[in-house]
XYZ file of C-alpha atoms in Angstrom:
536
model
C 73.830 171.019 -125.319
C 76.998 170.945 -127.405
C 78.520 173.694 -125.286
C 77.835 171.844 -122.081
C 79.368 168.662 -123.428
C 82.514 170.511 -124.566
C 82.902 172.088 -121.112
C 82.541 168.712 -119.478
C 85.070 167.161 -121.865
C 87.602 169.929 -121.233
C 87.272 169.653 -117.472
C 87.807 165.917 -117.495
C 90.821 166.212 -119.818
C 92.310 168.926 -117.663
C 91.964 166.827 -114.501
C 93.570 163.784 -116.064
C 96.380 165.783 -117.641
C 97.082 167.265 -114.195
C 97.226 163.784 -112.743
C 99.548 162.543 -115.470
C 101.951 165.431 -114.875
C 102.165 164.936 -111.098
C 101.956 161.138 -110.850
C 104.874 158.770 -111.058
C 105.192 156.074 -113.632
C 102.430 153.533 -112.992
C 103.233 149.932 -112.678
C 101.725 148.030 -115.644
C 100.512 145.311 -113.337
C 98.379 147.921 -111.517
C 97.156 149.630 -114.662
C 96.352 146.573 -116.765
C 94.142 144.784 -114.274
C 90.547 144.601 -113.182
C 90.093 146.451 -109.889
C 87.028 148.696 -110.164
C 85.784 150.945 -107.385
C 82.008 151.253 -107.236
C 81.084 154.913 -106.795
C 77.890 155.760 -104.929
C 75.868 158.865 -104.410
C 77.196 160.287 -101.070
C 73.751 160.258 -99.423
C 73.086 156.683 -100.502
C 76.519 155.615 -99.389
C 75.981 157.221 -95.979
C 72.623 155.484 -95.678
C 74.056 152.008 -96.419
C 77.076 152.606 -94.195
C 74.743 153.192 -91.290
C 72.603 150.190 -92.203
C 75.380 147.596 -92.834
C 78.498 149.024 -91.226
C 81.626 150.114 -93.048
C 83.297 146.705 -93.330
C 80.219 144.830 -94.515
C 79.223 147.540 -96.961
C 82.741 147.615 -98.426
C 82.579 143.886 -99.087
C 79.114 144.302 -100.659
C 80.337 147.025 -102.991
C 83.313 144.894 -104.097
C 81.159 141.850 -104.643
C 78.769 143.834 -106.847
C 81.563 144.533 -109.363
C 82.078 140.759 -109.878
C 79.787 138.576 -111.957
C 78.277 135.387 -110.624
C 80.557 132.361 -110.716
C 78.004 130.412 -112.788
C 75.420 130.876 -115.504
C 71.959 129.423 -115.041
C 70.166 128.021 -118.088
C 66.518 127.086 -118.321
C 65.783 124.161 -120.596
C 62.636 124.115 -122.732
C 61.130 120.681 -121.898
C 58.589 121.072 -124.728
C 61.431 120.597 -127.205
C 64.203 118.667 -125.487
C 65.432 117.182 -122.163
C 67.951 118.383 -119.611
C 70.220 115.389 -120.192
C 70.312 115.984 -123.951
C 71.123 119.677 -123.435
C 73.867 118.812 -120.962
C 75.650 116.650 -123.491
C 75.371 119.310 -126.185
C 76.626 122.046 -123.922
C 79.607 119.987 -122.774
C 80.562 119.390 -126.404
C 80.076 123.060 -127.277
C 82.233 124.213 -124.305
C 84.964 121.781 -125.298
C 85.019 122.984 -128.891
C 84.975 126.618 -127.804
C 87.906 126.153 -125.449
C 89.928 124.215 -127.958
C 89.230 126.940 -130.512
C 90.407 129.628 -128.081
C 93.545 127.605 -127.403
C 94.424 127.275 -131.100
C 93.861 131.038 -131.542
C 96.090 131.807 -128.564
C 98.940 129.581 -129.747
C 98.764 131.079 -133.244
C 98.974 134.646 -131.913
C 101.781 133.775 -129.540
C 103.713 132.135 -132.317
C 103.413 135.228 -134.445
C 104.687 137.362 -131.549
C 107.465 134.879 -130.747
C 106.490 134.927 -127.054
C 105.494 132.290 -124.520
C 105.536 129.267 -126.815
C 106.041 125.948 -125.101
C 105.972 122.564 -126.738
C 103.707 121.078 -124.102
C 101.345 124.022 -123.757
C 98.558 122.551 -125.880
C 98.692 119.187 -124.107
C 98.661 120.809 -120.643
C 95.676 123.102 -121.398
C 93.760 120.353 -123.147
C 94.305 118.160 -120.114
C 92.910 120.921 -117.897
C 89.843 121.243 -120.113
C 89.216 117.515 -119.913
C 89.481 117.598 -116.135
C 86.954 120.450 -116.021
C 84.537 118.423 -118.140
C 85.047 115.376 -115.977
C 84.237 117.241 -112.771
C 81.234 118.841 -114.390
C 81.285 122.369 -115.871
C 77.587 121.746 -116.579
C 75.478 120.429 -113.726
C 71.775 119.960 -113.031
C 69.968 121.981 -110.385
C 69.399 119.892 -107.218
C 66.410 121.934 -105.989
C 63.209 119.771 -106.141
C 61.095 120.708 -109.147
C 63.872 122.566 -110.926
C 65.476 119.670 -112.732
C 65.045 121.629 -115.999
C 67.598 124.201 -114.764
C 71.299 123.711 -115.568
C 74.348 125.495 -114.124
C 77.432 126.273 -116.160
C 80.505 126.957 -114.012
C 82.750 129.921 -114.697
C 86.023 131.084 -113.205
C 87.873 134.288 -112.377
C 89.211 136.805 -111.850
C 92.218 135.862 -113.991
C 95.401 137.799 -114.494
C 95.939 138.573 -118.191
C 99.208 139.401 -119.910
C 98.346 142.183 -122.413
C 101.876 142.246 -123.827
C 102.862 145.603 -122.410
C 106.273 147.001 -123.352
C 107.556 150.493 -122.352
C 108.048 151.522 -125.963
C 105.089 149.548 -127.393
C 101.851 149.695 -125.380
C 99.115 147.294 -126.521
C 96.366 148.386 -128.910
C 93.175 149.087 -127.061
C 89.415 149.131 -127.509
C 87.264 151.125 -125.077
C 83.647 149.891 -124.575
C 80.653 151.347 -122.788
C 79.785 150.332 -119.263
C 76.717 148.334 -120.230
C 78.735 146.492 -122.886
C 81.418 145.746 -120.323
C 78.920 144.379 -117.826
C 77.649 141.989 -120.517
C 81.191 140.935 -121.410
C 81.893 140.131 -117.763
C 78.950 137.731 -117.985
C 80.420 135.992 -121.012
C 79.202 138.058 -124.017
C 81.227 139.280 -126.962
C 81.905 142.941 -127.794
C 79.402 144.118 -130.344
C 79.845 147.203 -132.549
C 77.255 149.443 -130.788
C 79.164 149.012 -127.529
C 82.516 150.342 -128.781
C 83.278 153.930 -127.848
C 86.910 154.433 -128.802
C 89.794 152.527 -130.355
C 93.535 152.809 -130.975
C 94.724 154.000 -134.368
C 95.742 151.510 -137.087
C 93.700 148.606 -135.696
C 93.085 146.054 -138.404
C 91.013 142.935 -138.548
C 92.637 140.133 -136.633
C 94.655 142.320 -134.286
C 94.978 141.418 -130.645
C 93.602 144.235 -128.476
C 93.179 145.029 -124.780
C 89.565 145.827 -123.883
C 88.786 148.361 -121.185
C 85.609 149.994 -119.964
C 84.543 153.629 -119.741
C 82.781 154.291 -116.424
C 80.859 157.516 -115.747
C 82.872 160.260 -114.051
C 81.721 163.356 -112.121
C 81.487 166.515 -114.161
C 81.784 170.191 -113.334
C 78.029 170.557 -113.006
C 77.728 167.731 -110.468
C 76.343 165.295 -112.957
C 77.888 162.094 -114.249
C 79.057 161.538 -117.753
C 81.554 159.620 -119.894
C 82.945 162.600 -121.723
C 84.257 160.502 -124.616
C 82.897 160.975 -128.098
C 82.364 157.807 -130.046
C 85.232 157.304 -132.422
C 87.924 158.861 -130.245
C 91.477 157.640 -130.959
C 93.136 156.017 -127.918
C 96.856 156.612 -127.607
C 97.613 154.322 -124.655
C 100.125 156.892 -123.430
C 100.151 159.037 -120.307
C 99.598 162.093 -122.526
C 96.241 160.637 -123.418
C 93.540 162.460 -121.310
C 91.724 159.174 -120.783
C 94.809 157.225 -119.789
C 94.219 157.211 -116.010
C 90.459 156.777 -116.441
C 91.056 153.309 -117.807
C 93.406 152.234 -114.974
C 92.206 149.097 -113.283
C 89.298 148.677 -115.703
C 90.691 146.169 -118.227
C 88.207 143.308 -118.665
C 90.098 141.121 -121.088
C 91.802 140.580 -124.389
C 90.283 139.748 -127.748
C 90.743 139.606 -131.509
C 89.188 142.281 -133.659
C 86.680 141.005 -136.174
C 86.685 144.343 -138.036
C 89.184 147.080 -138.770
C 88.905 150.362 -136.853
C 87.175 151.973 -139.848
C 84.743 149.106 -140.040
C 83.851 149.230 -136.358
C 82.641 152.834 -136.673
C 80.896 152.368 -140.026
C 78.765 149.262 -139.750
C 75.610 149.324 -137.526
C 76.018 145.941 -135.922
C 77.908 142.647 -135.594
C 80.756 141.436 -133.390
C 83.594 143.936 -133.075
C 85.926 141.972 -130.760
C 85.976 138.247 -130.185
C 86.747 137.997 -126.460
C 88.982 134.897 -126.197
C 90.856 135.807 -122.998
C 88.606 137.312 -120.324
C 89.092 138.333 -116.706
C 86.006 136.290 -115.857
C 85.532 133.247 -118.060
C 81.948 132.322 -118.705
C 80.878 130.575 -121.901
C 78.957 132.674 -124.396
C 75.773 130.875 -125.565
C 74.682 133.456 -128.136
C 72.625 131.653 -130.852
C 73.413 128.260 -129.264
C 70.551 125.735 -129.127
C 68.089 128.490 -129.990
C 64.622 127.597 -128.792
C 65.922 124.810 -126.554
C 67.629 126.844 -123.849
C 67.246 130.286 -122.344
C 69.828 132.084 -120.090
C 68.012 133.380 -117.022
C 68.943 134.261 -113.470
C 67.920 131.649 -110.936
C 65.635 133.991 -108.894
C 63.625 134.702 -112.020
C 63.196 131.011 -112.708
C 62.109 130.419 -109.119
C 59.523 133.172 -109.346
C 57.752 131.387 -112.247
C 58.011 128.079 -110.390
C 56.400 129.552 -107.256
C 53.557 130.942 -109.301
C 52.776 127.260 -110.112
C 50.714 127.850 -113.294
C 48.283 125.130 -114.338
C 46.881 124.070 -117.681
C 43.963 126.109 -118.952
C 44.446 129.010 -116.578
C 44.550 132.686 -117.505
C 47.708 134.288 -116.119
C 48.972 137.870 -116.218
C 52.633 138.896 -116.280
C 52.447 142.587 -115.417
C 55.998 143.737 -116.216
C 56.879 141.005 -118.659
C 59.898 142.346 -120.637
C 62.206 140.856 -121.801
C 59.966 137.766 -121.636
C 61.987 135.256 -119.610
C 59.361 134.710 -116.918
C 56.555 134.866 -119.496
C 58.010 132.002 -121.527
C 58.774 130.048 -118.345
C 55.102 130.329 -117.301
C 53.893 129.183 -120.701
C 56.259 126.160 -120.649
C 55.141 125.149 -117.127
C 51.524 125.302 -118.419
C 52.534 122.978 -121.303
C 51.499 125.848 -123.568
C 47.830 125.190 -122.752
C 45.991 128.219 -121.459
C 46.506 131.968 -121.842
C 49.475 133.978 -120.677
C 48.910 137.720 -120.969
C 52.231 139.660 -121.050
C 52.169 143.423 -120.808
C 54.811 146.138 -120.850
C 54.618 149.881 -121.454
C 57.504 149.884 -123.977
C 56.753 149.199 -127.640
C 60.162 147.703 -128.333
C 60.149 145.564 -125.205
C 56.865 144.036 -126.192
C 58.450 143.123 -129.509
C 61.234 141.394 -127.549
C 58.616 139.276 -125.735
C 57.027 138.318 -129.048
C 60.480 137.360 -130.422
C 61.287 135.050 -127.467
C 57.871 133.422 -127.622
C 58.328 132.818 -131.362
C 61.824 131.336 -130.858
C 60.434 128.815 -128.343
C 57.376 128.032 -130.434
C 54.921 129.102 -127.728
C 51.335 129.840 -128.861
C 49.645 130.661 -125.571
C 51.282 134.047 -125.036
C 49.341 137.212 -125.787
C 51.303 140.514 -125.691
C 50.020 144.007 -125.135
C 51.463 147.481 -124.656
C 50.126 148.698 -121.310
C 51.314 150.609 -118.271
C 51.061 148.241 -115.311
C 49.924 151.110 -113.017
C 46.788 151.386 -115.158
C 46.149 147.685 -115.710
C 42.581 147.729 -114.376
C 40.015 149.164 -116.814
C 37.510 151.665 -115.530
C 33.845 150.941 -116.058
C 31.521 153.928 -115.798
C 27.998 152.756 -115.067
C 24.691 154.614 -115.358
C 21.067 153.543 -114.850
C 20.667 151.876 -118.230
C 24.052 151.451 -119.828
C 27.806 151.125 -119.135
C 30.907 152.162 -120.991
C 33.780 149.666 -120.922
C 36.887 151.777 -121.371
C 39.037 148.764 -122.094
C 37.501 148.459 -125.581
C 35.822 151.847 -126.022
C 32.521 150.155 -126.941
C 29.021 150.886 -125.685
C 27.540 147.949 -123.780
C 23.821 147.810 -122.879
C 22.439 145.671 -120.039
C 20.959 142.450 -121.322
C 17.486 143.193 -119.996
C 17.362 146.433 -122.055
C 18.024 144.490 -125.259
C 14.707 142.643 -124.990
C 12.640 145.601 -123.712
C 12.413 149.348 -124.218
C 14.809 151.794 -122.600
C 13.642 155.368 -122.344
C 11.099 154.869 -125.157
C 13.608 153.273 -127.572
C 13.553 149.565 -128.440
C 16.666 147.501 -129.012
C 15.999 147.531 -132.761
C 15.798 151.334 -132.823
C 19.033 151.655 -130.879
C 20.740 149.299 -133.338
C 19.416 151.292 -136.331
C 20.565 154.570 -134.774
C 24.065 153.062 -134.240
C 24.308 151.932 -137.858
C 23.238 155.358 -139.125
C 25.872 157.015 -136.951
C 28.565 154.738 -138.356
C 27.562 155.607 -141.905
C 27.651 159.314 -141.051
C 31.123 158.889 -139.671
C 32.227 157.168 -142.864
C 31.069 160.223 -144.846
C 33.030 162.595 -142.587
C 35.895 164.412 -144.191
C 39.412 163.058 -143.427
C 42.277 165.470 -143.866
C 45.507 164.545 -145.672
C 47.448 165.072 -142.441
C 45.253 162.464 -140.731
C 45.868 160.035 -143.641
C 49.647 160.487 -143.359
C 49.390 160.009 -139.562
C 47.483 156.734 -140.036
C 50.026 155.552 -142.584
C 52.844 156.174 -140.072
C 50.919 154.202 -137.484
C 50.522 151.291 -139.873
C 54.286 151.253 -140.544
C 55.545 151.772 -136.989
C 52.755 150.596 -134.749
C 50.961 152.685 -132.111
C 52.735 155.223 -130.005
C 56.052 156.857 -131.032
C 57.870 156.216 -134.269
C 59.831 153.305 -132.983
C 63.049 152.303 -134.664
C 62.166 148.601 -134.690
C 58.895 149.103 -136.470
C 56.257 146.308 -136.511
C 52.881 146.479 -134.778
C 52.091 146.009 -131.141
C 48.544 145.825 -129.887
C 47.714 148.281 -127.116
C 45.350 147.489 -124.228
C 43.473 149.906 -121.986
C 43.217 147.567 -119.072
C 41.528 144.360 -117.975
C 38.426 143.608 -115.917
C 38.797 143.035 -112.144
C 38.924 139.392 -110.984
C 39.730 138.230 -114.565
C 42.995 136.316 -113.919
C 43.701 133.076 -112.058
C 47.283 134.084 -111.223
C 49.324 137.285 -111.464
C 53.072 137.641 -111.533
C 54.415 141.083 -110.597
C 58.130 141.582 -111.064
C 57.947 145.311 -110.445
C 60.741 147.661 -111.632
C 63.330 148.439 -108.955
C 66.732 150.066 -108.540
C 68.540 146.833 -109.638
C 71.276 147.554 -107.151
C 71.713 143.813 -106.537
C 72.182 142.972 -110.191
C 75.693 141.744 -110.826
C 78.072 142.926 -112.162
C 77.508 146.615 -111.510
C 80.233 149.105 -112.414
C 78.353 152.366 -111.676
C 75.553 153.252 -109.220
C 76.198 156.964 -108.713
C 72.928 158.144 -110.292
C 70.766 156.471 -107.651
C 69.691 158.896 -104.944
C 67.732 158.378 -101.710
C 64.709 160.044 -103.317
C 64.852 157.761 -106.374
C 65.098 154.686 -104.137
C 62.065 155.772 -102.184
C 60.124 156.507 -105.406
C 60.543 152.887 -106.481
C 58.538 151.697 -103.444
C 55.662 154.101 -104.267
C 55.634 152.936 -107.882
C 55.670 149.253 -106.809
C 52.766 149.705 -104.448
C 50.627 151.202 -107.213
C 51.300 148.139 -109.323
C 50.551 145.812 -106.375
C 47.213 147.617 -105.969
C 46.374 146.817 -109.562
C 47.398 143.168 -109.184
C 45.119 142.779 -106.163
C 42.135 143.956 -108.194
C 42.921 141.823 -111.219
C 43.321 138.426 -109.528
C 40.149 136.391 -108.961
C 38.987 135.230 -105.508
C 41.083 132.275 -104.515
C 43.812 133.164 -107.007
C 47.551 133.652 -106.532
C 49.818 136.728 -106.694
C 53.582 136.363 -106.783
C 55.451 139.594 -106.045
C 59.087 138.956 -106.915
C 60.790 142.294 -106.193
C 61.863 143.788 -102.856
C 58.775 143.889 -100.652
C 57.038 147.274 -100.071
C 57.175 148.409 -96.497
C 53.358 148.913 -96.449
C 51.033 146.580 -98.313
C 47.560 147.752 -99.315
C 45.222 147.702 -96.337
C 42.997 145.078 -97.900
C 45.809 142.575 -98.438
C 45.641 141.308 -94.848
C 41.999 140.157 -95.320
C 42.287 139.264 -98.987
C 40.820 136.051 -100.405
C 43.898 135.210 -102.499
C 47.392 133.982 -101.836
C 50.229 136.516 -101.924
C 53.869 135.271 -102.217
C 56.615 137.833 -101.766
C 60.173 136.957 -102.905
């Protein structure tokens, strides 16, 4: 594994060094900008070119690299109102912008560059105009008055302070970190890959993103070891890789040594971004939740009612689950399942933050959501609870020569025999690990998550199925090269298996909302089903 990584790293360095030797001096305005090119698998690209046409597909690819021009926020009406949240958010945005302005003026004053006596007044006037015309607005769709929109802007041109003899200090972040930053987040320590030398706390740095590149074996990889020193010169093998991928400027909250030592926290405070969207991290916790509008609409279409039993089949990270519970006024039962231990913990955390008591979480694969019941002539085994269940008529009469009392006595004696069975030390240690880490693998987050082996057919009033997909429409996207035609087709097969399970779990007259791209072929019994199916 180490040898393969070294070969990949050498090949990438060799290619970039070759480019640096043959290329002319690059214009800083072209290098220090945001102009990404979305790279596709050749077969997938050919497929979409035939489907959309070259011009249309080119515009789609470019649009995918840009974030949405607004952030949608779902208000928790159980704790507050939309009008109250609007006022709080306006005040928060105003304070944040004024704080960024003061920081910018202070830095510019230290650098003796671009200081104007009327700068503060002009920018403050612009902020006031933005607030007057409404950076925060209420959704006008009927029934969604608890949804707020926060307006963003971009792309903006940023002056990174480049000089021929003094390039700016840089921080290189992972692609996923960069996609979050483009949506308004800060740069956190786990997302930093590399950094310039001699970076101290409070330094102004240019932030760029490392996007996967093709390797010698045909696979994609970053090829940059965490902790690499960036030189910001053409001799740097990663110099050309960062061209056109600068997402903004920020102030370091830690020194370079601190960034690669501590496990978490904010590494760079992004106060000058290419796309400016407010960061609402830890703001009005429990009162608001950032969520994409289609996800909010999916819960609204489900139309949950008080007292109902509702299943969210692929619930992580819990946005739709909490939305359903709020629409039910937290009266009823919302069963949220996901096959990942840590993701179930995320659902629990979100439910706790919003103070919701109606949410029950389980670790369960949605393709096996229906429990299997093996029936015989006189008894049935419910595999959802691993318990032996006898028909009610057999409890009051004899079954095969045994009365109900004799069966009970035999069960008790078997339990006592099991208690006397020898338990090895290895089994004791295994059980202790399970108690510490919960069922399944030794998860890094710890805590316990209850597992389920399925639910009875016709046991839910409504089912929400947001099945996993390729997420090609999720914005912003900076890399899609790993998706192949085969992987895209496999998503549809996986989604159909989940839809089959949902059809069995919903009661007659119930509702199923399927909120991912529709399968080409629905189950044959859907056309004559006695429930409502909404596809979004």
